[in-house]
Coordinates of C-alpha atoms and ligand atoms in Angstrom, one line a residue:
M1 CA -8.6 61.3 7.7
F2 CA -5.2 62.1 9.1
E3 CA -6.2 65.5 10.2
F4 CA -3.9 65.3 13.2
L5 CA -0.7 64.8 11.1
S6 CA -1.9 67.3 8.5
S7 CA -2.2 70.0 11.0
K8 CA 1.2 69.2 12.6
F9 CA 2.9 69.3 9.2
E10 CA 1.2 72.5 8.3
E11 CA 2.5 74.1 11.5
L12 CA 6.0 72.8 10.8
F13 CA 6.1 74.0 7.2
Y14 CA 4.7 77.3 8.3
K15 CA 7.6 77.7 10.7
I16 CA 10.3 77.0 8.1
R17 CA 8.6 78.3 5.0
G18 CA 9.8 81.9 5.4
K19 CA 13.4 80.9 6.0
G20 CA 15.9 81.7 3.3
R21 CA 18.3 79.3 4.8
I22 CA 17.9 76.3 7.1
T23 CA 20.7 75.7 9.6
E24 CA 21.6 72.4 11.0
R25 CA 19.7 73.4 14.1
D26 CA 16.6 74.2 12.1
L27 CA 16.8 70.8 10.6
D28 CA 17.2 69.1 14.0
E29 CA 14.2 71.1 15.3
A30 CA 12.1 70.1 12.3
L31 CA 13.0 66.5 12.7
R32 CA 12.1 66.6 16.4
D33 CA 8.7 68.1 15.5
I34 CA 8.1 65.4 12.9
K35 CA 9.2 62.8 15.5
L36 CA 6.7 64.0 18.1
A37 CA 3.9 64.3 15.6
L38 CA 4.4 60.8 14.3
L39 CA 4.7 59.3 17.7
E40 CA 1.5 61.1 18.8
A41 CA -0.2 59.8 15.7
D42 CA 0.6 56.3 17.0
V43 CA 3.1 55.4 14.3
N44 CA 5.4 52.6 15.4
F45 CA 8.6 54.0 17.0
K46 CA 10.9 51.9 14.9
V47 CA 9.2 53.2 11.8
V48 CA 9.6 56.8 13.1
K49 CA 13.3 56.2 13.7
L50 CA 13.9 54.9 10.3
F51 CA 11.8 57.7 8.7
L52 CA 13.8 60.4 10.4
E53 CA 17.1 58.8 9.5
N54 CA 16.1 58.6 5.9
I55 CA 15.0 62.2 5.9
R56 CA 18.3 63.3 7.5
Q57 CA 20.4 61.3 5.1
K58 CA 18.5 62.7 2.1
A59 CA 18.6 66.2 3.4
K60 CA 22.4 66.0 3.8
G61 CA 22.8 64.3 0.5
S62 CA 21.0 67.1 -1.3
N63 CA 23.0 69.8 0.4
I64 CA 19.9 71.2 1.9
L65 CA 21.8 73.5 4.2
E66 CA 23.4 75.3 1.3
N67 CA 20.4 75.3 -1.0
L68 CA 18.7 78.5 -1.9
S69 CA 15.2 77.1 -1.4
P70 CA 15.5 74.7 1.5
F71 CA 11.8 74.7 2.3
Q72 CA 10.9 73.1 -1.0
Q73 CA 13.6 70.5 -0.5
I74 CA 12.3 69.5 2.9
V75 CA 8.7 69.2 1.7
K76 CA 9.9 67.2 -1.3
I77 CA 12.0 64.8 0.9
V78 CA 9.3 64.4 3.5
N79 CA 6.7 63.7 0.7
E80 CA 9.0 61.0 -0.9
E81 CA 9.6 59.4 2.4
L82 CA 5.9 59.3 3.3
V83 CA 5.2 57.7 0.0
N84 CA 7.8 55.0 0.8
L85 CA 6.4 54.6 4.2
L86 CA 3.0 53.9 2.8
G87 CA 4.4 51.3 0.4
S88 CA 5.2 53.2 -2.8
S89 CA 3.6 50.7 -5.3
G90 CA 0.2 51.1 -3.9
G91 CA -2.9 48.9 -4.3
K92 CA -3.5 46.6 -7.2
I93 CA -5.5 43.5 -8.0
S94 CA -4.3 40.8 -10.3
F95 CA -6.6 38.4 -12.0
A96 CA -5.8 34.7 -12.7
N97 CA -5.0 33.7 -16.2
R98 CA -7.9 31.3 -16.2
I99 CA -11.2 32.0 -14.5
P100 CA -12.2 32.1 -11.7
T101 CA -9.9 34.4 -9.7
I102 CA -10.4 33.3 -6.1
I103 CA -10.0 36.0 -3.4
M104 CA -10.1 35.2 0.3
L105 CA -10.8 37.8 3.0
M106 CA -10.0 37.3 6.6
G107 CA -10.0 39.4 9.7
L108 CA -11.2 39.8 13.3
Q109 CA -14.9 40.5 14.0
G110 CA -15.7 44.2 13.9
S111 CA -12.8 45.0 11.6
G112 CA -15.2 45.7 8.7
K113 CA -14.6 42.4 7.0
T114 CA -18.1 41.6 6.0
T115 CA -18.7 45.1 4.7
C116 CA -15.5 44.8 2.7
V117 CA -16.5 41.6 1.0
A118 CA -19.5 43.4 -0.4
K119 CA -17.5 46.5 -1.2
L120 CA -14.7 44.6 -3.0
A121 CA -17.3 42.6 -5.0
K122 CA -19.0 45.8 -6.2
F123 CA -15.7 47.5 -6.9
I124 CA -14.4 44.6 -9.0
K125 CA -17.7 44.3 -10.9
E126 CA -17.9 47.9 -11.7
R127 CA -14.2 48.8 -12.2
Y128 CA -13.2 45.7 -14.2
G129 CA -16.6 44.6 -15.6
K130 CA -16.2 41.1 -14.3
T131 CA -18.9 38.8 -12.9
V132 CA -18.4 38.5 -9.2
C133 CA -19.9 35.9 -6.8
I134 CA -19.6 35.7 -3.0
V135 CA -19.2 32.7 -0.7
A136 CA -20.2 33.6 2.8
S137 CA -18.7 31.2 5.3
D138 CA -18.9 33.3 8.5
V139 CA -21.4 31.0 10.2
Y140 CA -20.4 32.0 13.7
R141 CA -22.1 35.3 13.1
P142 CA -25.3 34.3 11.4
A143 CA -26.2 38.0 10.7
A144 CA -23.1 38.2 8.5
V145 CA -24.6 36.3 5.6
L146 CA -27.8 38.4 5.6
Q147 CA -25.6 41.5 5.9
I148 CA -23.7 40.6 2.7
S149 CA -26.9 39.7 0.8
N150 CA -28.4 43.1 1.8
L151 CA -25.4 45.0 0.8
V152 CA -25.0 43.6 -2.7
R153 CA -28.7 43.1 -3.4
E154 CA -28.9 45.9 -6.0
Y155 CA -25.7 45.0 -7.7
D156 CA -26.6 41.6 -9.2
I157 CA -24.0 39.7 -7.2
E158 CA -24.9 36.1 -6.2
V159 CA -24.2 35.0 -2.6
Y160 CA -23.8 31.4 -1.5
S161 CA -23.9 30.1 2.0
D162 CA -25.1 27.1 4.0
E163 CA -25.9 27.5 7.7
N164 CA -25.8 23.8 8.3
S165 CA -22.2 23.3 7.2
D166 CA -18.8 24.2 8.6
P167 CA -16.8 27.1 7.0
V168 CA -14.3 24.8 5.2
T169 CA -17.1 22.8 3.5
I170 CA -19.1 26.0 2.7
S171 CA -16.0 27.6 1.1
A172 CA -15.2 24.5 -1.0
R173 CA -18.7 24.0 -2.2
G174 CA -19.3 27.6 -2.9
V175 CA -16.1 27.8 -5.1
E176 CA -17.1 24.6 -6.9
K177 CA -20.6 25.9 -7.6
F178 CA -19.5 29.3 -8.9
T179 CA -16.7 27.8 -10.9
R180 CA -19.2 25.6 -12.6
Q181 CA -21.4 28.6 -13.3
G182 CA -18.5 30.3 -15.0
C183 CA -18.2 33.2 -12.5
E184 CA -15.1 35.2 -13.2
V185 CA -14.2 36.3 -9.6
I186 CA -15.2 34.5 -6.4
I187 CA -14.8 36.3 -3.1
I188 CA -14.8 34.2 0.1
D189 CA -15.8 35.8 3.4
T190 CA -14.2 33.7 6.2
A191 CA -15.3 33.6 9.8
G192 CA -13.8 36.1 12.2
R193 CA -13.4 35.9 15.9
L194 CA -13.2 38.5 18.6
H195 CA -9.6 37.6 19.3
I196 CA -6.9 35.8 17.5
D197 CA -6.9 32.1 18.5
E198 CA -5.6 28.8 17.3
A199 CA -9.0 27.5 16.2
M200 CA -9.5 30.5 13.9
M201 CA -6.0 30.2 12.4
D202 CA -6.4 26.5 11.8
E203 CA -9.8 27.0 10.1
L204 CA -8.3 29.7 7.8
I205 CA -5.4 27.5 6.9
N206 CA -7.8 24.7 6.1
I207 CA -10.0 27.0 4.0
K208 CA -7.0 28.2 2.2
K209 CA -5.9 24.6 1.4
A210 CA -9.4 23.7 0.2
I211 CA -9.9 26.6 -2.2
K212 CA -6.4 27.6 -3.2
P213 CA -7.1 31.3 -3.5
H214 CA -5.1 33.5 -5.9
Q215 CA -5.1 36.4 -3.4
V216 CA -5.7 36.6 0.3
F217 CA -6.4 39.9 2.0
L218 CA -6.3 40.7 5.6
V219 CA -8.9 43.3 6.8
L220 CA -7.7 45.6 9.5
D221 CA -9.5 48.3 11.4
G222 CA -7.4 51.4 10.9
M223 CA -8.7 53.1 14.0
T224 CA -7.0 50.6 16.2
G225 CA -3.5 52.0 15.3
Q226 CA -0.7 49.9 16.6
E227 CA -3.1 47.1 17.6
A228 CA -3.8 46.7 13.9
V229 CA -0.1 46.3 13.3
N230 CA 0.1 43.6 16.0
I231 CA -2.9 41.8 14.5
A232 CA -1.3 41.9 11.0
S233 CA 1.9 40.5 12.5
S234 CA 0.1 37.6 14.3
F235 CA -1.8 36.6 11.1
N236 CA 1.4 36.8 9.1
S237 CA 3.1 34.2 11.3
S238 CA 0.2 31.8 10.8
V239 CA -1.6 32.4 7.5
E240 CA 0.3 33.8 4.6
Y241 CA -1.5 36.7 2.9
D242 CA -0.8 39.1 0.1
G243 CA -2.1 42.4 1.2
I244 CA -4.2 44.5 3.5
I245 CA -7.5 46.2 3.3
L246 CA -7.5 49.0 5.8
T247 CA -10.9 50.1 7.0
K248 CA -12.5 53.1 8.9
L249 CA -10.0 55.6 7.6
D250 CA -12.8 58.1 7.6
S251 CA -12.8 57.9 11.4
D252 CA -9.0 57.7 11.8
A253 CA -7.6 61.1 12.5
R254 CA -4.1 59.8 13.4
G255 CA -3.2 57.4 10.7
G256 CA -0.8 55.3 12.8
A257 CA -1.7 52.0 11.3
A258 CA -1.5 53.2 7.7
L259 CA 1.9 54.6 8.3
S260 CA 3.4 51.7 10.2
I261 CA 2.1 48.6 8.5
Y262 CA 4.2 48.5 5.3
Y263 CA 7.5 49.1 7.1
T264 CA 6.7 46.7 9.9
I265 CA 5.0 43.8 8.1
R266 CA 6.2 44.4 4.6
K267 CA 2.7 43.8 3.2
P268 CA 1.1 46.4 1.0
I269 CA -2.1 48.1 1.7
N270 CA -4.2 47.2 -1.3
F271 CA -7.5 48.8 -0.5
V272 CA -8.9 51.4 1.8
S273 CA -12.4 51.7 3.2
T274 CA -13.5 55.2 4.1
G275 CA -17.1 54.9 5.2
E276 CA -20.1 52.6 5.9
K277 CA -21.6 52.8 2.4
V278 CA -20.7 50.2 -0.2
E279 CA -19.1 52.8 -2.5
D280 CA -16.7 54.1 0.2
F281 CA -13.9 51.9 -1.0
D282 CA -11.0 52.3 -3.3
L283 CA -7.5 51.1 -4.3
F284 CA -4.9 52.5 -2.1
Y285 CA -2.7 55.3 -3.6
P286 CA 0.3 56.1 -1.4
D287 CA 1.1 59.3 -3.3
R288 CA -2.3 60.7 -2.9
M289 CA -2.4 59.8 0.8
A290 CA 1.0 61.4 1.4
S291 CA -0.2 64.5 -0.4
R292 CA -3.2 64.6 1.9
I293 CA -1.2 64.1 5.0
L294 CA 1.1 66.9 4.0
G295 CA -1.8 69.1 3.3
M296 CA -0.8 69.6 -0.3
G297 CA -4.4 70.1 -1.4
D298 CA -5.7 69.2 -4.8
I299 CA -2.8 70.5 -6.7
L300 CA -3.7 69.0 -10.0
T301 CA -7.2 70.4 -10.1
F302 CA -5.8 73.7 -9.2
I303 CA -3.2 73.7 -12.0
E304 CA -5.8 72.6 -14.5
K305 CA -8.1 75.5 -13.5
S306 CA -5.3 78.0 -13.4
E307 CA -4.0 77.0 -16.8
K308 CA -7.4 77.8 -18.3
A309 CA -7.6 81.2 -16.6
I310 CA -4.1 82.5 -16.9
D311 CA -2.5 84.0 -20.0
Q312 CA 0.8 82.1 -20.4
E313 CA 2.8 85.1 -21.8
K314 CA 1.7 87.4 -19.0
A315 CA 2.4 84.7 -16.4
K316 CA 5.9 84.4 -17.6
K317 CA 6.6 88.1 -17.4
L318 CA 5.0 88.1 -14.0
E319 CA 7.2 85.2 -12.8
E320 CA 10.3 87.2 -13.8
K321 CA 9.0 90.2 -11.8
L322 CA 8.1 88.1 -8.9
S323 CA 11.5 86.5 -8.8
K324 CA 13.1 90.0 -8.6
N325 CA 10.4 91.0 -6.1
E326 CA 9.2 93.7 -8.4
L327 CA 5.5 92.9 -8.3
D328 CA 3.4 96.1 -8.5
L329 CA -0.3 97.0 -8.1
E330 CA -0.9 96.7 -11.9
D331 CA 0.2 93.1 -11.7
F332 CA -1.9 92.7 -8.6
L333 CA -5.0 94.0 -10.4
E334 CA -4.4 91.7 -13.3
Q335 CA -4.0 88.7 -11.0
I336 CA -7.2 89.6 -9.2
R337 CA -9.0 89.7 -12.4
G338 CA -7.5 86.3 -13.3
I339 CA -8.6 84.8 -10.0
R340 CA -12.1 86.1 -10.5
K341 CA -12.2 84.1 -13.7
M342 CA -11.4 81.0 -11.8
G343 CA -14.4 81.0 -9.5
S344 CA -14.9 81.8 -5.8
L345 CA -11.9 82.8 -3.9
N346 CA -12.3 80.4 -1.1
K347 CA -12.6 77.5 -3.5
V348 CA -9.5 78.5 -5.4
F349 CA -7.5 78.9 -2.2
S350 CA -8.8 75.7 -0.7
M351 CA -7.1 73.8 -3.6
L352 CA -3.8 75.4 -2.9
P353 CA -1.2 73.4 -1.0
M354 CA -1.2 74.0 2.7
M355 CA -3.6 76.8 2.4
G356 CA -6.3 75.1 4.4
K357 CA -5.6 76.8 7.7
S358 CA -2.6 78.9 6.8
K359 CA -2.1 81.7 9.2
L360 CA -1.1 84.1 6.5
L361 CA -4.3 83.5 4.5
K362 CA -6.4 84.1 7.6
D363 CA -5.0 87.6 7.6
I364 CA -6.2 88.1 4.0
N365 CA -9.8 88.7 3.4
L366 CA -11.2 86.1 1.1
D367 CA -14.5 87.8 0.5
D368 CA -15.3 87.8 -3.3
R369 CA -17.1 91.1 -3.1
Q370 CA -13.9 92.6 -1.7
L371 CA -12.3 91.9 -5.0
V372 CA -14.7 94.2 -6.8
R373 CA -13.8 97.0 -4.4
V374 CA -10.1 96.3 -4.7
D375 CA -10.5 96.5 -8.5
A376 CA -12.2 99.9 -8.1
I377 CA -9.5 101.2 -5.8
I378 CA -6.6 100.2 -8.0
S379 CA -8.4 101.5 -11.1
S380 CA -8.6 104.9 -9.4
M381 CA -4.8 105.1 -9.0
T382 CA -2.5 106.8 -11.5
R383 CA -0.2 104.6 -13.4
Q384 CA 2.7 105.9 -11.4
E385 CA 1.0 105.1 -8.1
R386 CA 0.3 101.5 -9.3
R387 CA 3.9 101.0 -10.2
N388 CA 5.3 102.6 -7.1
P389 CA 2.7 102.3 -4.2
A390 CA 5.3 103.9 -1.9
I391 CA 4.4 107.3 -3.2
I392 CA 0.8 107.0 -2.1
N393 CA 0.6 109.6 0.7
G394 CA -2.3 110.9 2.7
S395 CA -3.8 113.2 0.1
R396 CA -3.4 110.7 -2.7
K397 CA -5.2 108.1 -0.5
K398 CA -8.1 110.5 -0.1
R399 CA -8.3 111.1 -3.8
I400 CA -8.2 107.4 -4.5
A401 CA -10.9 106.7 -1.9
R402 CA -13.1 109.3 -3.4
G403 CA -12.6 108.1 -7.0
S404 CA -13.4 104.5 -6.1
G405 CA -16.3 105.2 -3.8
T406 CA -14.5 103.6 -0.9
S407 CA -12.7 105.0 2.2
V408 CA -9.1 105.8 3.2
V409 CA -9.3 102.8 5.6
E410 CA -10.0 100.5 2.7
V411 CA -7.2 102.0 0.6
N412 CA -4.9 101.4 3.5
R413 CA -6.1 97.9 4.0
L414 CA -5.5 97.2 0.3
L415 CA -2.0 98.5 0.4
K416 CA -1.3 96.3 3.4
Q417 CA -2.9 93.3 1.7
F418 CA -0.8 93.9 -1.3
E419 CA 2.4 93.7 0.8
E420 CA 1.1 90.5 2.4
T421 CA 0.2 89.0 -1.0
K422 CA 3.6 89.8 -2.3
K423 CA 5.0 87.8 0.6
L424 CA 2.6 84.9 -0.1
L425 CA 3.3 84.8 -3.8
K426 CA 7.0 84.7 -3.2
Q427 CA 6.6 81.7 -1.0
L428 CA 4.3 80.0 -3.4
S429 CA 6.6 80.5 -6.3
G430 CA 9.4 78.8 -4.4
F431 CA 7.1 76.1 -3.1
Q432 CA 6.0 75.1 -6.6
D433 CA 9.5 74.1 -7.7
S434 CA 9.3 71.1 -5.4
F435 CA 6.9 69.4 -7.7
Q436 CA 8.4 68.2 -10.9
G437 CA 5.7 67.6 -13.4
V438 CA 3.6 70.4 -11.9
S439 CA 4.1 72.9 -14.6
H440 CA 2.9 76.2 -13.3
F441 CA 1.0 78.1 -10.7
P442 CA -0.9 81.2 -11.6
F443 CA 1.0 84.3 -10.8
T444 CA 4.3 82.5 -11.1
R445 CA 5.1 80.3 -13.9
T446 CA 4.6 79.0 -17.4
R447 CA 5.6 75.8 -19.0
Ligands
GDP1 P1 -17.0 42.3 10.6 O1 -17.4 41.9 12.0 O2 -15.5 42.4 10.5 O3 -17.6 41.6 9.5 O4 -17.4 43.9 10.5 P2 -18.6 44.6 9.7 O5 -18.3 44.6 8.2 O6 -19.9 44.1 10.2 O7 -18.3 46.1 10.2 C1 -18.4 46.4 11.6 C2 -19.0 47.8 11.7 O8 -18.0 48.7 11.2 C3 -20.3 48.0 10.9 O9 -21.1 48.9 11.7 C4 -19.8 48.7 9.7 O10 -20.8 49.6 9.1 C5 -18.6 49.6 10.2 N1 -17.7 49.9 9.1 C6 -17.1 49.0 8.3 N2 -16.2 49.6 7.5 C7 -16.3 50.9 7.8 C8 -15.6 52.1 7.4 O11 -14.7 52.1 6.5 N3 -15.9 53.3 8.0 C9 -16.8 53.3 9.0 N4 -17.0 54.5 9.6 N5 -17.4 52.3 9.5 C10 -17.2 51.1 8.9

């Protein structure tokens, strides 16, 4: 999902992360990179234009060019604008005051509509504990009714259909029957066509009149990018709907539809479908999606783990040292022992923002066994050496290698790694400030 944009943003952030200051030219260049990435991801050009304008305005408004940590500011602004682009309020479902709540789904054939009917039914039943029934009126594709029945069979969800009637009659009768039964939520699967045509729109209008749904959702295939936006727009001018269910996001590397729809049609994406299984379905969370696009990783999980493993007092002292760039090998050793408490290194780093494919990290060996050797090497140094690694000359290196059962090459590697880590930690400590509410990262911060 959105791998294309994620890798583009990662490249961009990597380029500007190390900069102490960002000039007007840097900002122009960053905006140009973002523009190309978004256009290549099939985001609507008008949306791209607006997005860039907003970022520029905000960047200027926040005095980014004078700011001491411009990188964090840019990430923060881009993140906020992405959330806005995705429709900041996100997915929700509202139930009618009196039962039943009637929900109507519509969409073109192949969009994933039938699968979504089953998914939504299971979702509402399990998440909200309501009784859910389905009316299947897609008689033009006879297999659709059987498909729904098969998908919901194990979830105790009743399905009504009648192959000898027309979709409007089936819908009306189905709603009547389930209302009588006291069903709390009734979902209607309407008939799709391969293309938008008048007959389909008329039929949908008539179904809508007959059943008076509380909510109407349009199902769109996310993989079709701008085409999905055009379809959303055509439906919008004929049949009023409340929100969108975007499907096949698991196969959509570019994300053009997700990023264009809200700004273009002003309809929220309520749900997303991310696979063929009935459970691959959820409410849409713009903030999580933006985080994913920006490659922010699972920050909250990371924080939670780090809070458990890191001693707050020590972390505070360390943060002070880090801000003065005074990190020494004693601190390094302590951090390595802290990391080892958190689990495997690769797992820990995979949770870090933008660490997925970071060039810097590729240079650092993430082998867990390596940590044991690093521990041994640092433990074989004198206190003075740990505090001031610059004094470690050739003969000292030999002594340390002997004492730790390693080699001079390994000692050299560690010293190099230490320098790299210092750089990385400095960047991370700055990065973290962009997230209000995120209280601390290991190595850098306490509440
Ligand atoms: P309909 O013609 O709109 O009713 O579409 P279907 O529900 O029959 O779905 C069409 C095809 O897309 C089926 O093979 C589904 O399994 C598949 N499909 C539906 N939703 C998703 C999804 O979120 N991800 C993937 N990968 N496939 C999906």
